[in-house]
Short mmCIF file of C-alpha atoms and ligand atoms in Angstrom, two decimals:
data_model
loop_
_atom_site.label_atom_id
_atom_site.label_comp_id
_atom_site.label_asym_id
_atom_site.label_seq_id
_atom_site.Cartn_x
_atom_site.Cartn_y
_atom_site.Cartn_z
CA PRO Y 1 0.46 -0.25 0.04
CA ASN Y 2 1.50 3.84 -0.76
CA ARG Y 3 1.17 5.73 1.91
CA ALA Y 4 -2.09 7.85 2.41
CA GLU Y 5 -3.88 3.89 2.12
CA VAL Y 6 -1.29 3.25 5.24
CA LEU Y 7 -2.96 6.47 6.97
CA ILE Y 8 -6.24 5.19 6.32
CA ASN Y 9 -6.44 1.11 6.92
CA GLY Y 10 -3.75 2.06 9.90
CA SER Y 11 -3.70 3.83 12.55
CA LEU Y 12 -0.24 4.59 12.25
CA SER Y 13 0.03 7.83 10.63
CA PRO Y 14 2.62 8.54 7.74
CA ALA Y 15 5.06 10.36 10.84
CA VAL Y 16 5.61 6.89 11.84
CA VAL Y 17 8.15 6.66 8.25
CA ASP Y 18 8.99 10.02 8.85
CA ARG Y 19 9.57 10.96 12.11
CA SER Y 20 11.51 8.18 13.39
CA ASN Y 21 14.98 9.04 13.30
CA GLU Y 22 14.84 11.71 16.10
CA SER Y 23 16.51 10.52 19.23
CA ILE Y 24 14.89 9.97 22.39
CA LYS Y 25 15.93 12.45 25.43
CA HIS Y 26 17.57 11.00 28.33
CA HIS Y 27 15.40 13.22 30.32
CA PRO Y 28 13.13 14.37 27.84
CA ALA Y 29 10.86 17.29 29.82
CA PRO Y 30 7.58 16.53 31.17
CA SER Y 31 6.07 19.14 29.18
CA LYS Y 32 6.76 17.57 25.57
CA TRP Y 33 5.72 14.24 25.94
CA GLN Y 34 2.21 14.42 25.47
CA HIS Y 35 -0.76 11.07 25.36
CA ASN Y 36 -2.67 11.59 22.13
CA GLN Y 37 -5.54 10.18 23.27
CA THR Y 38 -7.35 10.10 20.13
CA LEU Y 39 -4.76 8.08 18.76
CA SER Y 40 -4.58 5.47 20.91
CA LEU Y 41 -8.00 4.89 20.52
CA LYS Y 42 -7.62 4.76 16.78
CA ILE Y 43 -4.52 1.89 17.58
CA ARG Y 44 -7.02 0.41 20.18
CA LYS Y 45 -9.81 0.53 17.18
CA HIS Y 46 -7.24 -1.39 14.39
CA ILE Y 47 -6.41 -3.75 16.77
CA LEU Y 48 -9.48 -5.08 17.12
CA LYS Y 49 -9.54 -6.45 13.93
CA PHE Y 50 -7.12 -8.22 14.19
CA LEU Y 51 -7.54 -9.62 17.91
CA ASP Y 52 -9.63 -9.06 20.71
CA ALA Y 53 -7.30 -8.98 23.33
CA GLU Y 54 -9.85 -9.75 26.35
CA LYS Y 55 -10.50 -13.61 24.53
CA ASP Y 56 -6.87 -13.93 22.73
CA ILE Y 57 -5.10 -13.35 25.92
CA SER Y 58 -6.18 -16.99 26.94
CA VAL Y 59 -7.78 -20.22 25.80
CA LEU Y 60 -10.82 -21.18 28.26
CA LYS Y 61 -12.32 -23.89 29.27
CA GLY Y 62 -14.89 -24.08 27.35
CA THR Y 63 -12.62 -24.67 24.00
CA LEU Y 64 -10.67 -27.42 24.93
CA LYS Y 65 -10.85 -31.62 26.63
CA PRO Y 66 -8.57 -33.27 28.53
CA GLY Y 67 -6.65 -35.20 25.89
CA ASP Y 68 -7.39 -32.43 22.44
CA ILE Y 69 -4.62 -32.57 20.17
CA ILE Y 70 -2.76 -29.14 19.58
CA HIS Y 71 -0.88 -28.33 17.08
CA TYR Y 72 2.36 -26.10 17.54
CA VAL Y 73 1.89 -22.17 16.07
CA PHE Y 74 4.79 -21.79 14.77
CA ASP Y 75 5.52 -25.84 14.84
CA ARG Y 76 2.83 -27.26 12.46
CA ASP Y 77 4.62 -30.86 12.26
CA SER Y 78 4.33 -31.52 16.38
CA THR Y 79 1.80 -31.69 17.95
CA MET Y 80 0.56 -31.49 21.92
CA ASN Y 81 -1.56 -33.02 24.19
CA VAL Y 82 -3.88 -31.00 26.35
CA SER Y 83 -3.19 -32.66 30.17
CA GLN Y 84 -5.68 -32.85 32.97
CA ASN Y 85 -3.44 -30.22 34.46
CA LEU Y 86 -3.14 -27.83 31.47
CA TYR Y 87 -7.18 -28.29 31.31
CA ALA Y 88 -7.38 -28.00 35.45
CA LEU Y 89 -5.16 -23.94 35.15
CA LEU Y 90 -7.33 -22.60 31.80
CA PRO Y 91 -9.43 -20.15 32.96
CA ARG Y 92 -13.34 -20.23 33.13
CA THR Y 93 -13.91 -16.34 31.35
CA SER Y 94 -11.01 -13.65 30.69
CA PRO Y 95 -8.45 -12.88 33.28
CA LEU Y 96 -9.23 -9.34 31.31
CA LYS Y 97 -12.99 -9.64 31.24
CA GLY Y 98 -13.82 -6.06 31.19
CA LYS Y 99 -11.76 -4.82 32.41
CA HIS Y 100 -9.79 -1.28 31.73
CA PHE Y 101 -6.30 0.51 33.48
CA ARG Y 102 -6.38 4.53 33.64
CA THR Y 103 -2.83 3.73 33.23
CA CYS Y 104 -0.51 0.56 32.14
CA ALA Y 105 3.15 0.20 32.15
CA ILE Y 106 5.70 -2.67 29.81
CA VAL Y 107 8.55 -3.63 31.86
CA GLY Y 108 10.40 -4.64 29.61
CA ASN Y 109 14.24 -6.55 30.28
CA SER Y 110 16.45 -4.59 28.95
CA GLY Y 111 19.64 -3.59 31.04
CA ILE Y 112 18.71 0.26 30.71
CA LEU Y 113 17.11 -0.36 34.04
CA LEU Y 114 19.92 -0.70 35.97
CA ASN Y 115 20.52 2.75 37.71
CA SER Y 116 17.24 4.16 36.22
CA SER Y 117 15.51 4.16 39.15
CA CYS Y 118 12.46 3.76 37.88
CA GLY Y 119 10.40 1.30 40.15
CA GLU Y 120 8.65 3.88 41.88
CA GLU Y 121 6.87 5.63 39.28
CA ILE Y 122 6.81 1.62 37.61
CA ASP Y 123 4.35 0.91 40.63
CA ALA Y 124 2.50 4.04 40.21
CA HIS Y 125 0.69 2.91 36.93
CA ASN Y 126 -2.00 0.91 37.76
CA PHE Y 127 -1.65 -1.91 35.78
CA VAL Y 128 1.95 -3.81 35.36
CA ILE Y 129 3.04 -6.33 33.22
CA ARG Y 130 6.06 -8.09 33.19
CA CYS Y 131 7.99 -10.75 30.82
CA ASN Y 132 9.12 -13.79 31.04
CA LEU Y 133 9.47 -14.28 35.35
CA ALA Y 134 11.64 -11.43 35.23
CA PRO Y 135 12.85 -11.04 39.79
CA VAL Y 136 12.07 -7.52 40.48
CA GLN Y 137 13.87 -9.19 44.41
CA ASP Y 138 17.39 -6.97 43.45
CA TYR Y 139 15.90 -4.66 41.59
CA THR Y 140 13.23 -2.75 43.29
CA ARG Y 141 14.58 1.01 42.82
CA ASP Y 142 15.04 0.57 39.42
CA VAL Y 143 12.20 -2.17 38.31
CA GLY Y 144 9.50 -1.77 41.38
CA THR Y 145 7.62 -4.30 42.38
CA LYS Y 146 4.78 -4.45 41.03
CA THR Y 147 2.56 -7.49 39.14
CA ASP Y 148 -0.52 -7.72 37.89
CA LEU Y 149 1.27 -9.64 34.64
CA VAL Y 150 3.72 -12.03 34.33
CA THR Y 151 5.01 -13.60 31.01
CA MET Y 152 7.11 -16.70 31.03
CA ASN Y 153 8.06 -18.47 27.47
CA PRO Y 154 9.13 -22.17 28.57
CA SER Y 155 12.62 -21.55 27.77
CA VAL Y 156 12.45 -19.36 30.30
CA ILE Y 157 12.77 -22.68 32.70
CA GLN Y 158 15.98 -23.51 31.07
CA ARG Y 159 17.77 -20.70 30.67
CA ALA Y 160 16.90 -18.90 34.45
CA PHE Y 161 15.81 -22.27 36.86
CA GLU Y 162 18.06 -24.81 35.00
CA ASP Y 163 15.99 -27.15 33.92
CA LEU Y 164 14.82 -27.97 37.41
CA VAL Y 165 17.92 -29.83 37.49
CA ASN Y 166 17.64 -30.35 41.59
CA ASP Y 167 15.51 -29.15 44.94
CA THR Y 168 17.69 -25.85 45.11
CA TRP Y 169 16.27 -24.75 41.15
CA ARG Y 170 12.91 -26.33 41.61
CA GLU Y 171 12.36 -23.61 44.98
CA LYS Y 172 13.79 -21.12 43.71
CA LEU Y 173 11.21 -21.05 41.20
CA LEU Y 174 8.51 -21.90 43.41
CA GLN Y 175 9.41 -19.00 45.37
CA ARG Y 176 9.25 -17.10 42.36
CA LEU Y 177 5.78 -18.54 41.72
CA HIS Y 178 4.83 -17.89 45.28
CA SER Y 179 6.09 -14.31 44.89
CA LEU Y 180 3.78 -13.19 42.44
CA ASN Y 181 0.10 -13.10 44.63
CA GLY Y 182 -2.95 -13.43 42.51
CA SER Y 183 -0.72 -11.36 39.02
CA ILE Y 184 -1.94 -13.41 35.83
CA LEU Y 185 0.89 -15.77 34.62
CA TRP Y 186 0.80 -15.94 31.05
CA ILE Y 187 2.07 -19.08 29.31
CA PRO Y 188 2.94 -19.05 25.55
CA ALA Y 189 2.09 -22.96 25.89
CA PHE Y 190 1.05 -23.37 22.15
CA MET Y 191 4.11 -21.86 20.59
CA ALA Y 192 6.85 -23.74 19.88
CA LYS Y 193 7.44 -27.19 19.96
CA GLY Y 194 10.19 -27.77 22.98
CA GLY Y 195 8.62 -26.42 26.00
CA LYS Y 196 6.11 -29.37 26.31
CA GLU Y 197 7.53 -31.09 29.57
CA ARG Y 198 8.84 -27.06 30.99
CA VAL Y 199 5.24 -25.77 30.59
CA GLU Y 200 3.92 -29.35 32.08
CA TRP Y 201 6.28 -29.09 35.30
CA VAL Y 202 5.04 -25.30 35.68
CA ASN Y 203 1.86 -26.26 35.84
CA GLU Y 204 2.45 -29.12 38.09
CA LEU Y 205 3.92 -27.05 41.10
CA ILE Y 206 0.82 -24.61 40.29
CA LEU Y 207 -1.41 -27.29 41.16
CA LYS Y 208 0.87 -29.04 44.21
CA HIS Y 209 1.47 -26.59 45.92
CA ARG Y 210 -2.44 -24.46 45.60
CA ILE Y 211 0.20 -21.84 44.09
CA ASN Y 212 -2.07 -18.38 44.00
CA VAL Y 213 -1.83 -17.40 40.24
CA ARG Y 214 -4.28 -16.56 37.53
CA THR Y 215 -2.84 -19.09 34.43
CA ALA Y 216 -3.22 -18.03 31.21
CA TYR Y 217 -2.50 -19.53 28.11
CA PRO Y 218 -2.74 -17.42 25.05
CA SER Y 219 -4.74 -18.42 21.94
CA LEU Y 220 -3.07 -20.08 18.99
CA ARG Y 221 -4.16 -17.50 16.93
CA LEU Y 222 -2.67 -14.38 18.84
CA LEU Y 223 0.96 -14.18 17.23
CA HIS Y 224 -0.34 -14.05 13.75
CA ALA Y 225 -2.88 -11.81 14.48
CA VAL Y 226 -0.48 -9.35 16.21
CA ARG Y 227 1.82 -9.84 13.29
CA GLY Y 228 -1.17 -9.22 10.94
CA TYR Y 229 -1.01 -5.60 12.70
CA TRP Y 230 2.12 -4.96 12.38
CA LEU Y 231 3.19 -5.57 9.17
CA THR Y 232 -0.19 -3.59 7.68
CA ASN Y 233 1.92 -1.15 9.39
CA LYS Y 234 4.53 -1.59 7.22
CA VAL Y 235 6.30 -2.46 10.85
CA TYR Y 236 7.99 -5.82 9.00
CA ILE Y 237 8.64 -7.88 11.96
CA LYS Y 238 9.38 -11.61 11.90
CA ARG Y 239 8.01 -12.64 15.07
CA PRO Y 240 7.40 -10.48 18.06
CA THR Y 241 8.59 -10.17 20.81
CA THR Y 242 6.56 -10.19 24.27
CA GLY Y 243 7.26 -7.09 24.59
CA LEU Y 244 5.69 -5.62 21.47
CA LEU Y 245 2.85 -8.68 21.69
CA MET Y 246 1.98 -7.26 25.16
CA TYR Y 247 1.97 -3.76 24.28
CA THR Y 248 -0.20 -5.18 21.05
CA LEU Y 249 -2.64 -6.59 24.00
CA ALA Y 250 -2.42 -3.61 26.59
CA THR Y 251 -3.73 -1.53 23.78
CA ARG Y 252 -7.20 -3.03 24.32
CA PHE Y 253 -7.64 -2.43 28.19
CA CYS Y 254 -5.30 0.56 28.74
CA ASN Y 255 -5.69 4.46 28.56
CA ARG Y 256 -2.03 5.17 29.22
CA ILE Y 257 0.46 3.26 28.44
CA HIS Y 258 4.65 3.59 29.59
CA LEU Y 259 7.63 1.36 28.37
CA TYR Y 260 10.04 0.64 30.76
CA GLY Y 261 13.08 -1.72 29.87
CA PHE Y 262 12.67 -1.57 25.99
CA TRP Y 263 15.90 -0.90 24.08
CA PRO Y 264 18.02 -3.47 22.48
CA PHE Y 265 21.07 -2.21 21.72
CA PRO Y 266 24.31 -2.79 23.33
CA ARG Y 267 25.31 1.18 24.41
CA ASP Y 268 23.14 3.44 25.20
CA GLN Y 269 23.09 7.75 23.74
CA ASP Y 270 26.10 8.08 25.65
CA GLN Y 271 27.53 4.72 24.38
CA ASN Y 272 28.22 3.54 27.85
CA PRO Y 273 27.37 0.08 27.52
CA VAL Y 274 24.02 -1.30 28.29
CA LYS Y 275 23.60 -5.44 28.94
CA TYR Y 276 21.03 -7.26 27.20
CA HIS Y 277 19.28 -8.37 30.50
CA TYR Y 278 19.01 -5.83 33.60
CA TYR Y 279 20.05 -9.63 35.82
CA ASP Y 280 21.36 -12.10 34.22
CA THR Y 281 24.64 -11.95 31.35
CA LEU Y 282 22.88 -13.30 28.30
CA ARG Y 283 24.96 -11.56 25.81
CA TYR Y 284 23.56 -9.45 22.27
CA GLY Y 285 23.60 -11.35 19.32
CA TYR Y 286 21.70 -13.39 20.80
CA THR Y 287 19.28 -11.69 19.23
CA SER Y 288 21.35 -11.63 15.77
CA GLN Y 289 20.46 -13.47 12.54
CA ALA Y 290 19.51 -17.04 14.26
CA SER Y 291 16.91 -15.02 16.42
CA PRO Y 292 12.98 -14.97 14.84
CA HIS Y 293 12.77 -11.63 16.70
CA THR Y 294 12.90 -8.05 15.50
CA MET Y 295 13.85 -5.51 18.17
CA PRO Y 296 15.56 -2.99 16.84
CA LEU Y 297 12.80 -2.86 14.08
CA GLU Y 298 10.01 -3.02 16.72
CA PHE Y 299 11.73 -0.11 18.91
CA LYS Y 300 11.72 1.94 15.72
CA ALA Y 301 7.65 1.28 15.69
CA LEU Y 302 7.69 2.02 19.34
CA LYS Y 303 10.17 4.95 19.23
CA ALA Y 304 7.77 6.52 16.70
CA LEU Y 305 4.32 5.85 18.45
CA HIS Y 306 6.73 7.74 21.13
CA GLN Y 307 6.72 11.06 19.70
CA GLN Y 308 3.13 10.69 18.21
CA GLY Y 309 2.00 10.30 21.61
CA ALA Y 310 0.84 7.22 21.63
CA LEU Y 311 2.68 5.46 23.98
CA LYS Y 312 5.79 6.95 26.85
CA LEU Y 313 8.19 5.16 25.94
CA THR Y 314 11.35 5.60 28.79
CA VAL Y 315 14.55 5.13 27.83
CA GLY Y 316 16.50 7.29 30.43
CA GLU Y 317 16.28 7.99 34.39
CA CYS Y 318 12.81 8.60 36.11
CA GLU Y 319 12.15 11.94 38.00
N1 CTP A 401 13.89 -5.44 25.51
C1 CTP A 401 14.43 -4.59 24.79
N2 CTP A 401 15.75 -4.96 25.04
C2 CTP A 401 16.49 -5.76 24.90
C3 CTP A 401 16.05 -6.97 26.29
C4 CTP A 401 14.37 -7.05 26.10
O1 CTP A 401 13.44 -4.13 24.33
N3 CTP A 401 17.77 -5.52 25.41
C5 CTP A 401 12.38 -5.90 25.23
C6 CTP A 401 12.18 -6.59 24.25
O2 CTP A 401 10.49 -6.22 23.63
C7 CTP A 401 11.02 -7.99 24.69
C8 CTP A 401 10.85 -7.85 26.22
O3 CTP A 401 11.73 -6.67 26.93
O4 CTP A 401 10.66 -8.52 24.26
C9 CTP A 401 11.40 -8.83 27.47
O5 CTP A 401 12.80 -9.33 27.68
P1 CTP A 401 13.16 -10.64 27.55
O6 CTP A 401 12.91 -11.76 27.76
O7 CTP A 401 14.38 -10.88 26.96
O8 CTP A 401 12.05 -11.30 25.41
P2 CTP A 401 11.48 -12.22 24.80
O9 CTP A 401 10.64 -11.34 23.98
O10 CTP A 401 10.84 -12.91 25.17
O11 CTP A 401 12.49 -12.35 24.06
P3 CTP A 401 13.16 -13.92 23.59
O12 CTP A 401 12.37 -14.90 22.29
O13 CTP A 401 14.60 -14.03 23.72
O14 CTP A 401 12.77 -14.62 25.06
#
């Protein structure tokens, strides 16, 4: 589509393309960034043509039964069976049913959060979304603690909890799950093969220890729908990252969306090194060729939306 079509069909104005090279100041003057309510509503409406976060945030009990066979979204030739435990943990109604929040924070995992002092600001939002069970305990000053929804790619069990090889790691995961204290635990269980056992381990732990979390397992159509939305807006992502997924979902139930910890670059704007994750030793390059993600491209799109007031991206210190 040409530019005019994007403007008509899409929620992103041509400014998405034109202004994306402007840099975000480390300390943007508060008066400079202004929420653009009209644009936010337009984006919500457009995204609703592709997906409905209220529905797509989780498969519900009524739609599956134990023993059902599911083809993985990205590995169509591989299948999994819906286990008794998975079935037991499917929600009966959407955890977002009828929900609306004035302000939401989405906390990405970039090392840009270190020394940001953003914890208090993040915790002041009405709804806080975090990614991949990222730890908060030792980082509260910079990342806060409030958690209303946290995602968990099955690979996290391998990467951050050593595939539960012994009791120590099992205990660590248990503690992390206990600390979630009633929040939504969002597990993409049907995306890629290979996570099967990990999802089952977590499900089993939750049931066995009666952990107080509200589990959600995204719908089979969510990822393609999210990708479709962004492709339509000329953001040519391969596979949306957790962070972009969360933003796309949040547009449905959040009036204002603030992003923290989104910075997929090894250096900050003053050329100081930035860790890939604020809490571990994973390196950049991990996201390069082999990865299905296109984080810098996503970032460019989010930055453009920041500049138009549809969302607020914080990439420096909080006041
Ligand atoms: N993120 C970022 N910059 C980084 C690291 C993360 O912008 N240096 C954002 C991305 O949007 C990412 C989110 O924070 O999706 C959460 O980080 P991570 O847990 O690494 O995300 P995943 O997308 O799940 O990455 P992976 O598939 O590699 O696990």
